Coordinates of C-alpha atoms and ligand atoms in Angstrom, one line a residue:
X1 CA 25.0 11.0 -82.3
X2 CA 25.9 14.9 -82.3
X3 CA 23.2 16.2 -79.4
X4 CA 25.7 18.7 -78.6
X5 CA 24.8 20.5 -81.2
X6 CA 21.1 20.2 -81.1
X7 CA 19.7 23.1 -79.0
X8 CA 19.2 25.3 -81.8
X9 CA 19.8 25.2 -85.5
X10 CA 22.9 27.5 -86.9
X11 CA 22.4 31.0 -86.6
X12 CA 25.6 31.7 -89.7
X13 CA 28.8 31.3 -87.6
X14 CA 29.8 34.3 -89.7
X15 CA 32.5 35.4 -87.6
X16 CA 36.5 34.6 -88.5
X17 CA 37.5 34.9 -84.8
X18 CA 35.2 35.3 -81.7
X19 CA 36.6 35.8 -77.6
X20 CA 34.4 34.3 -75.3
X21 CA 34.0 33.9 -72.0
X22 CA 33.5 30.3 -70.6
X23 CA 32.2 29.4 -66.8
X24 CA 32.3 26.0 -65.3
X25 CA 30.9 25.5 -61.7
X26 CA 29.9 21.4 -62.0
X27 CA 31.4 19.7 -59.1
X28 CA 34.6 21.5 -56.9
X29 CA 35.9 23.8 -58.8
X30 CA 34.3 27.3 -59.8
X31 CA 36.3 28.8 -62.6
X32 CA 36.1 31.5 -65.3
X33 CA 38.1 31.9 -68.8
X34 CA 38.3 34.5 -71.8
X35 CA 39.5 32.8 -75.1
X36 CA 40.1 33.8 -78.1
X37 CA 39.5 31.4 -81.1
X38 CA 40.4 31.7 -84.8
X39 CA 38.3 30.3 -87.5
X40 CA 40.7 27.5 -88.1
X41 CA 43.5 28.4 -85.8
X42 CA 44.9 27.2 -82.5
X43 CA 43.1 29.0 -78.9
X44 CA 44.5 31.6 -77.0
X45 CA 43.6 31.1 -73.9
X46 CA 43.9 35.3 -72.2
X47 CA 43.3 34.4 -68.9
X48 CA 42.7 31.2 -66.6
X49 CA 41.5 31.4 -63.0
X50 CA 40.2 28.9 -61.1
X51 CA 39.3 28.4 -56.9
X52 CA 39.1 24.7 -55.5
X53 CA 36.9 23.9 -52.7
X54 CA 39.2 20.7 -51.5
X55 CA 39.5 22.7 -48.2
X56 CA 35.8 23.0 -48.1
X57 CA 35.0 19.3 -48.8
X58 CA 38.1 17.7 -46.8
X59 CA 36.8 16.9 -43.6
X60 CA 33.9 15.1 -44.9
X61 CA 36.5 13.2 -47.3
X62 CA 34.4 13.7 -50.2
X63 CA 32.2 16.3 -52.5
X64 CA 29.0 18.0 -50.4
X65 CA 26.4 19.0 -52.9
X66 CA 25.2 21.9 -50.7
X67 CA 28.3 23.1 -49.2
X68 CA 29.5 23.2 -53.1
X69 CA 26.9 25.3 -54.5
X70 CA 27.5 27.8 -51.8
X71 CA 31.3 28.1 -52.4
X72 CA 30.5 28.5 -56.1
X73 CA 28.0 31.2 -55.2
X74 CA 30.6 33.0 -52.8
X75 CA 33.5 32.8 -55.6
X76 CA 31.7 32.9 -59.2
X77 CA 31.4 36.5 -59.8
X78 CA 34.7 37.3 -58.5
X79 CA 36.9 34.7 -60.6
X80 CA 34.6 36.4 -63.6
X81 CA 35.8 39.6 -62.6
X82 CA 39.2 38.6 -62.0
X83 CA 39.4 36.5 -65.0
X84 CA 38.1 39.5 -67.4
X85 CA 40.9 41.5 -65.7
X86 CA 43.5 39.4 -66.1
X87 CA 42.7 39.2 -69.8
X88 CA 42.6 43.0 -70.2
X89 CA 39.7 43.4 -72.4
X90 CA 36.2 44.8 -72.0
X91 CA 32.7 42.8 -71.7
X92 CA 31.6 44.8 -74.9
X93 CA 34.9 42.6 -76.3
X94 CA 32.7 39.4 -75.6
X95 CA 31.5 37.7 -78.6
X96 CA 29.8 35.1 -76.2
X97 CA 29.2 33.8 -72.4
X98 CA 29.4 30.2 -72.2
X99 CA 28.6 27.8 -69.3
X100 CA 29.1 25.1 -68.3
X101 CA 25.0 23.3 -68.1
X102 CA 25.6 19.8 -67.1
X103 CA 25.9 16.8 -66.7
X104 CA 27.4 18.0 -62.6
X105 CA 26.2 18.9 -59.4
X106 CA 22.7 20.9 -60.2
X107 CA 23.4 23.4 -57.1
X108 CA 27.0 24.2 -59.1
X109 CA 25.7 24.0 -62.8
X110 CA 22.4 26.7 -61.9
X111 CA 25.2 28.9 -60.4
X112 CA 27.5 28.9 -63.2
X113 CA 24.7 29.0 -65.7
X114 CA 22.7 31.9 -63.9
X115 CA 25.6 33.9 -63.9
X116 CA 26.3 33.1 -67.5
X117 CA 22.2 33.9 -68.4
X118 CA 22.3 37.2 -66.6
X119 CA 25.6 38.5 -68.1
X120 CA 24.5 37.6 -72.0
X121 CA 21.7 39.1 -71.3
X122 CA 22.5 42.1 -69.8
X123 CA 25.3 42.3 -72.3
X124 CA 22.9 41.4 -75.5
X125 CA 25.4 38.8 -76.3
X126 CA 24.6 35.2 -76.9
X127 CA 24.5 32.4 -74.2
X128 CA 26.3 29.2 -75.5
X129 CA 25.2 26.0 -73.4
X130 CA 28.5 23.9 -72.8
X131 CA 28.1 20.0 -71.9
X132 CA 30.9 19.3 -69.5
X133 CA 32.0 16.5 -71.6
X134 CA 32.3 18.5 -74.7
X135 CA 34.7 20.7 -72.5
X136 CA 37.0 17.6 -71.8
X137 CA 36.6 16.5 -75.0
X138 CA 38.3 19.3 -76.5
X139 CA 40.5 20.2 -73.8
X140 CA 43.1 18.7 -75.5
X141 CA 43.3 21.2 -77.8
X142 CA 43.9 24.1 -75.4
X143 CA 47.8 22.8 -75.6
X144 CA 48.5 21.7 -78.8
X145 CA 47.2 21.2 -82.2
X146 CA 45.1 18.1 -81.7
X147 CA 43.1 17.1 -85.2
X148 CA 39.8 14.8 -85.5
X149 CA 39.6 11.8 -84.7
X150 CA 41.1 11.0 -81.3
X151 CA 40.0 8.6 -78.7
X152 CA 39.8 9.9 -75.4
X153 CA 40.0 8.6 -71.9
X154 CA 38.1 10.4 -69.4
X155 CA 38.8 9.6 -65.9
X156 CA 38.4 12.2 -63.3
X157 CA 35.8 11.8 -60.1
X158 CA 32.6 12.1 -61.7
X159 CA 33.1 10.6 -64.9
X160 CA 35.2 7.4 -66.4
X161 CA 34.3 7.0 -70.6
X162 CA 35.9 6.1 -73.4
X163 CA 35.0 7.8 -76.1
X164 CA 35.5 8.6 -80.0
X165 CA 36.1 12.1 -80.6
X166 CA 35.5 12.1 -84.2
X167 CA 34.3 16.1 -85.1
X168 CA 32.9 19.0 -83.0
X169 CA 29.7 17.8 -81.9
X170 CA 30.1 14.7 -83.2
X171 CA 31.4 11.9 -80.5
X172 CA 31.2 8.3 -80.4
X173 CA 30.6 7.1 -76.7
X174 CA 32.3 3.3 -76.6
X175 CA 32.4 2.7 -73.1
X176 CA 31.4 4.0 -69.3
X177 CA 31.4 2.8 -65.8
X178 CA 28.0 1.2 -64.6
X179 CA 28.3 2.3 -61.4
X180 CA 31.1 4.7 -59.4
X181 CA 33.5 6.5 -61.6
X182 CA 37.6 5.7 -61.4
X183 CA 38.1 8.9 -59.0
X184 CA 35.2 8.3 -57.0
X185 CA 36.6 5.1 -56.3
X186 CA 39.9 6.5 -55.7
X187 CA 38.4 8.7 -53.4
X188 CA 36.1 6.2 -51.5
X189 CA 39.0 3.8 -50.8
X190 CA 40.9 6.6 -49.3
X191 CA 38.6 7.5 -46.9
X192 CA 38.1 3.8 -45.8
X193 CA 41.4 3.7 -45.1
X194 CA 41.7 7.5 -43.2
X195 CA 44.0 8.4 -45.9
X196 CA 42.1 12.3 -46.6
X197 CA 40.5 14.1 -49.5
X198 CA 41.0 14.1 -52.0
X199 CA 41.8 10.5 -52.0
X200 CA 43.4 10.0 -55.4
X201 CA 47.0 11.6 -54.5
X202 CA 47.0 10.4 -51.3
X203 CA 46.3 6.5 -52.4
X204 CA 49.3 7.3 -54.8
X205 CA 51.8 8.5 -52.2
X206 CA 50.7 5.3 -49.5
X207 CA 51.4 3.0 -52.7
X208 CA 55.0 4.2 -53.0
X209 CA 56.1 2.0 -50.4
X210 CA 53.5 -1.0 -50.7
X211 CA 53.0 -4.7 -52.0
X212 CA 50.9 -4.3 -54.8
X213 CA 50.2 -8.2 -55.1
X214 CA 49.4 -8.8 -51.5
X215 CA 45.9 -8.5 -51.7
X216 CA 44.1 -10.4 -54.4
X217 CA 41.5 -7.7 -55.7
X218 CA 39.2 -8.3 -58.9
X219 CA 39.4 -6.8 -61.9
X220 CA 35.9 -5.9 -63.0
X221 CA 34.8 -6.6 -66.9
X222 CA 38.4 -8.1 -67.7
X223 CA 38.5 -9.5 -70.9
X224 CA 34.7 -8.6 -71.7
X225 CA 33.8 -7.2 -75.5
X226 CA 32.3 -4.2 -74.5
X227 CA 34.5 -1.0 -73.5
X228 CA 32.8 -0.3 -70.2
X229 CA 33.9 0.1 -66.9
X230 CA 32.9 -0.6 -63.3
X231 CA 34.7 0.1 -60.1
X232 CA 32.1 -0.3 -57.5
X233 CA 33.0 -4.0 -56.8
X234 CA 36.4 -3.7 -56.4
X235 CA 36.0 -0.5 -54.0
X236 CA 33.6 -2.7 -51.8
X237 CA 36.6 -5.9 -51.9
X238 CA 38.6 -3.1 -51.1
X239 CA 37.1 -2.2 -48.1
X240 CA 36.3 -5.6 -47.1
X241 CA 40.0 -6.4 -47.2
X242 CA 40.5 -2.9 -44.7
X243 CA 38.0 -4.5 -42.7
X244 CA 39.6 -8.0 -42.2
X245 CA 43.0 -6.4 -40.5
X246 CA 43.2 -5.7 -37.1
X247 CA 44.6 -2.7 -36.3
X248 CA 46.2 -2.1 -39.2
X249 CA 49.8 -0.4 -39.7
X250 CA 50.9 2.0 -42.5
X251 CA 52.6 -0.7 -44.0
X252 CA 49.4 -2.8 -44.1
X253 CA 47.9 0.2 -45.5
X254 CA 50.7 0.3 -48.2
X255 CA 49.9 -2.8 -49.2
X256 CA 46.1 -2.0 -49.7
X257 CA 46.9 1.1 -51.6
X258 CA 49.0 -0.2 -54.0
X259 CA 47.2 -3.6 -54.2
X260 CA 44.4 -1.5 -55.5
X261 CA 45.8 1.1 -57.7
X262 CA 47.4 -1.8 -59.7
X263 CA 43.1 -3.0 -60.2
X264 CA 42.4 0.2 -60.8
X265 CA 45.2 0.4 -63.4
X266 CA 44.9 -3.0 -64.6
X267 CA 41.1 -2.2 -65.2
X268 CA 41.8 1.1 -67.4
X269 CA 44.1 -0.7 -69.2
X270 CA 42.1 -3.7 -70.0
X271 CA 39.0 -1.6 -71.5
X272 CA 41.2 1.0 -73.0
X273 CA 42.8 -1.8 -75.1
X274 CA 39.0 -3.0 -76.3
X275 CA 38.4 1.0 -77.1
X276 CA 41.4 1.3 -79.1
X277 CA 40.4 -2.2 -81.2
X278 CA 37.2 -0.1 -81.1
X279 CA 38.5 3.4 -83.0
X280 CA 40.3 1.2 -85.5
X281 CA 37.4 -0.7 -86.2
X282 CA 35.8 2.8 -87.4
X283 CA 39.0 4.7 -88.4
X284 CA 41.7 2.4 -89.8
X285 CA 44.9 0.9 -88.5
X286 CA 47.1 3.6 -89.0
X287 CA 48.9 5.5 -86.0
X288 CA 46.2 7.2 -83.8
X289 CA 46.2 9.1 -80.8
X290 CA 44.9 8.9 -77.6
X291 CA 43.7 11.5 -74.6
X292 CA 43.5 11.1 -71.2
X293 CA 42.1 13.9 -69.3
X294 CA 40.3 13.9 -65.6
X295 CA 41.9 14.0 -62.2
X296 CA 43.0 10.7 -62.3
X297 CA 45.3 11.0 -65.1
X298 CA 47.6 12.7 -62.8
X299 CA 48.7 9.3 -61.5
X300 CA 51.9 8.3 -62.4
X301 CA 51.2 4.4 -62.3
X302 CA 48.1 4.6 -64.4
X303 CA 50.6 7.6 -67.2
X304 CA 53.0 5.3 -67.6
X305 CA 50.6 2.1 -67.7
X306 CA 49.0 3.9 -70.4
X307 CA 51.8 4.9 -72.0
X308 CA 53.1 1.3 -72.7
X309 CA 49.3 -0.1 -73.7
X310 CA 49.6 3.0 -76.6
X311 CA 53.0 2.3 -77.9
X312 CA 51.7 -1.4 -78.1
X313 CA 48.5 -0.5 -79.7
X314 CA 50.1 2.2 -82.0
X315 CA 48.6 5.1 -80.5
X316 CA 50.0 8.5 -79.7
X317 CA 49.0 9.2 -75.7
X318 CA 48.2 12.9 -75.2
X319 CA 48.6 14.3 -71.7
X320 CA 47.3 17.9 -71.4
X321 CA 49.1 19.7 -68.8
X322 CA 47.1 18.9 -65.7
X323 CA 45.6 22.2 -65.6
X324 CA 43.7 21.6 -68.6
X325 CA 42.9 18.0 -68.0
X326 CA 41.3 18.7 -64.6
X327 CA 38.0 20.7 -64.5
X328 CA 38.9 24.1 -65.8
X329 CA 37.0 27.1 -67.9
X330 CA 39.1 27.2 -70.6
X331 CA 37.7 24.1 -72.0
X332 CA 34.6 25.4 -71.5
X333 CA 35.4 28.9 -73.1
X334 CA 36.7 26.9 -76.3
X335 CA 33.8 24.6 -76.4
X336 CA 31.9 27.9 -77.0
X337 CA 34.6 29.1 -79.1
X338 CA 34.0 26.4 -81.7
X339 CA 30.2 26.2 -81.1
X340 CA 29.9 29.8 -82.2
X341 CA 32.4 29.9 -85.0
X342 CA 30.3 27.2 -86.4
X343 CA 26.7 29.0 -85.5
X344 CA 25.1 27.7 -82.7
X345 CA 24.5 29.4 -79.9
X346 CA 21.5 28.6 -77.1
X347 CA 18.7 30.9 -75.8
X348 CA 18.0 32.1 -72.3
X349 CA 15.5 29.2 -71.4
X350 CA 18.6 26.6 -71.8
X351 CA 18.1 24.0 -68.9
X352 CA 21.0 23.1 -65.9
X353 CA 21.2 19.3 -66.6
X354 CA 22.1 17.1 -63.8
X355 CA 22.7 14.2 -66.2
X356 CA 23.5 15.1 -70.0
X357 CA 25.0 12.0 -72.0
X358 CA 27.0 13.4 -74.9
X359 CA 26.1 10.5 -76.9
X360 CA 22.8 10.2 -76.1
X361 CA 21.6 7.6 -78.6
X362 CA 24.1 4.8 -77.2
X363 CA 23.1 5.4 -74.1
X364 CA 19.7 5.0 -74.8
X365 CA 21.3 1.8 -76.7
X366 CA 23.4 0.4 -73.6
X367 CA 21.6 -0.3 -70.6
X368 CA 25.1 -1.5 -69.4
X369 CA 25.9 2.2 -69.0
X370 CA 23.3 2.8 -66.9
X371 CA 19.9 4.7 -66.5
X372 CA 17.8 5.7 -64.1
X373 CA 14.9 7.8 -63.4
X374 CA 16.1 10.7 -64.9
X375 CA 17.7 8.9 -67.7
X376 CA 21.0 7.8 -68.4
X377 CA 23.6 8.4 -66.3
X378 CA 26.4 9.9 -67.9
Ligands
KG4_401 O1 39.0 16.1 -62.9 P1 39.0 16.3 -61.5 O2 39.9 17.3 -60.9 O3 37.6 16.7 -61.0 C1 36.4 16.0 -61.2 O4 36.2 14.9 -60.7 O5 35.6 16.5 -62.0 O6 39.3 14.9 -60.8 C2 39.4 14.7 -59.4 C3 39.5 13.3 -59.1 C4 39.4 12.9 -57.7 O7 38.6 11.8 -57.5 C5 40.8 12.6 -57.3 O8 40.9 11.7 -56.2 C6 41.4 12.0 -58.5 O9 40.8 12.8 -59.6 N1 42.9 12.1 -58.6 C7 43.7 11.1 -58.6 C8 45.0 11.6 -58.5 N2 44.9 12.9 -58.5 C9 43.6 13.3 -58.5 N3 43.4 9.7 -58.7 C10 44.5 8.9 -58.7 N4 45.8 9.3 -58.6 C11 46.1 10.6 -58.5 N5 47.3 11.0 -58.4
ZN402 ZN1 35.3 17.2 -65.3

């Protein structure tokens, strides 16, 4: 259950407060943070920077692998520089490096990781190994106080989970798409329909104006008992429906748009419910809370969709500001934070990890999240 915490054993997390330096290079966005953390107190995040790539990746309307390890490669050192500068302190200040080392892009995790390996080193201060997950998992907390146990949506364009946050290195996974994630999907449909990258906002804007029940789309898993998600079908019915129209207008486009972020939505909703029946199930009736992070929480359909299936459920919904909720280094910087505060810390031969599920057990458990060669997807 907790393999976030299992790359070495605890080395005394002696310390009452620790600054650390986080990276996080997995998919489009290379980013660097100094933190500092308090042995029981809130983060304080000194500095933030991060550099998209969307300009890089727009004209193929989605993520290149290649073209995004370069861009991390031409901006990683200088958003470490920059974000060192902004928080006015000196490397000696570092307690740690942390980096982000997977599950992502393996071009972008070596790059971020690298980096991270050669400054602890050259430093001779520890490396702390940060699963992307973990990152969003906590980023919550970068905001406001946030205490154990939450559950926490996940939707951004790698990843869609539901998952149990119940301590630091301890999560509960209860649900994950089978195939494409919710952004993905998002992002996909847009470029069907010539709408640009990233597709997500743009899908959002088209639907403004357009029928939502003109086009009959499915709803994947509705109604199922397990808390997992797929979107794959319903991008391909999507597309198929594109495909029928002749020549089709912006209003016909509208209509798509809209027709599909209400399956999207509806879809979220529908296994979010199941998740929260879920987290009672293990923590009690009582009012709870609930996180959405990722990219796609920025939608304003899906928000407020959420919002009502909480106040129904009697859960709290937690927004982060969208700066935290989309791929940042702060999260990854506190992740660290709270790793070395409570003694772990990773040595120099610490792998980049394409795939790196943080509940490794019930994926092993659920082929219905998916596994392949390299072992379960997410
Ligand atoms: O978390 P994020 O910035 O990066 C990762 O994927 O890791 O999420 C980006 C994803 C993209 O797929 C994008 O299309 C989607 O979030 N997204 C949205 C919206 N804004 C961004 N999806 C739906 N509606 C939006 N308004
Ligand atoms: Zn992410």
């Amino acid at each position: 259950m907790d393999i976030a915490l299992d790359t070495l054993p605890p080395q005394g997390g002696n310390k009452d407060h620790v600054t650390v330096l986080g990276i996080e290079s997995s998919c489009d966005e290379t980013a660097a943070s100094v933190l500092r953390l308090a042995r029981g107190g809130e983060p304080e995040i000194l500095s933030s920077r991060i550099s998209s790539q969307d300009d890089i990746h727009r004209p193929f309307g989605g993520v290149v692998p290649e073209m995004a390890a370069r861009a991390h490669m031409d901006k990683i050192q200088i958003l470490i520089a920059g974000a060192m500068a902004d928080a006015d302190i000196d490397y000696d200040a570092l307690d740690a490096v942390a980096a982000t080392s997977g599950p992502g892009l393996i071009g972008g995790v070596i790059t971020g990781l690298m980096s991270a390996k050669g400054l602890a080193l050259s430093l001779g201060k520890p490396l702390i190994a940060v699963n992307h997950l973990e990152g969003h998992a906590l980023s919550a907390k970068l905001s406001a106080p946030c205490p154990f146990p939450y559950l926490l949506l996940l939707v951004s364009g790698g990843h869609t989970q539901l998952l149990s946050v119940n301590g630091l290195g301890d999560y509960t996974r209860l649900g994950s798409t089978v195939d494409d994630a919710a952004g993905e999907a998002f992002d996909k449909t847009a470029k069907i329909m010539g709408l640009g990258f990233p597709g997500g906002p743009n899908v959002e804007r088209a639907a403004k104006t357009g029928d939502a029940k003109r086009f009959k789309l499915p709803k994947p898993f509705s109604g199922k008992p397990h808390a997992d998600f797929s979107f794959a079908g319903l991008k391909t019915a999507a597309a198929r429906a594109f495909a029928s129209m002749d020549n089709p207008n912006a209003q016909d486009k509208a209509d798509l748009a809209a027709s599909f972020q209400t399956a999207v939505c509806g879809a979220l909703t529908d296994r979010t419910q199941r998740a929260m029946e879920m987290f009672k199930e293990a923590h009690g009736d009582g009012p709870q809370r609930c996180i959405v992070a990722g990219g796609v929480a920025a939608n304003k359909r899906i928000r407020s969709a959420l919002d009502t299936l909480c106040v129904k459920n009697d859960f709290k919904l937690i927004c982060p500001p969208l700066k935290y909720c989309t791929d940042n280094a702060a999260m990854i910087a506190l992740a660290g934070a709270e790793r070395l505060l409570a003694g772990y810390t990773d040595d120099l031969s610490a792998p980049a990890r394409p795939r790196w599920p943080l509940d490794g057990d019930a994926a092993k458990h659920n082929p219905a999240s998916g596994s392949g060669k390299k072992g379960p997807k997410s």
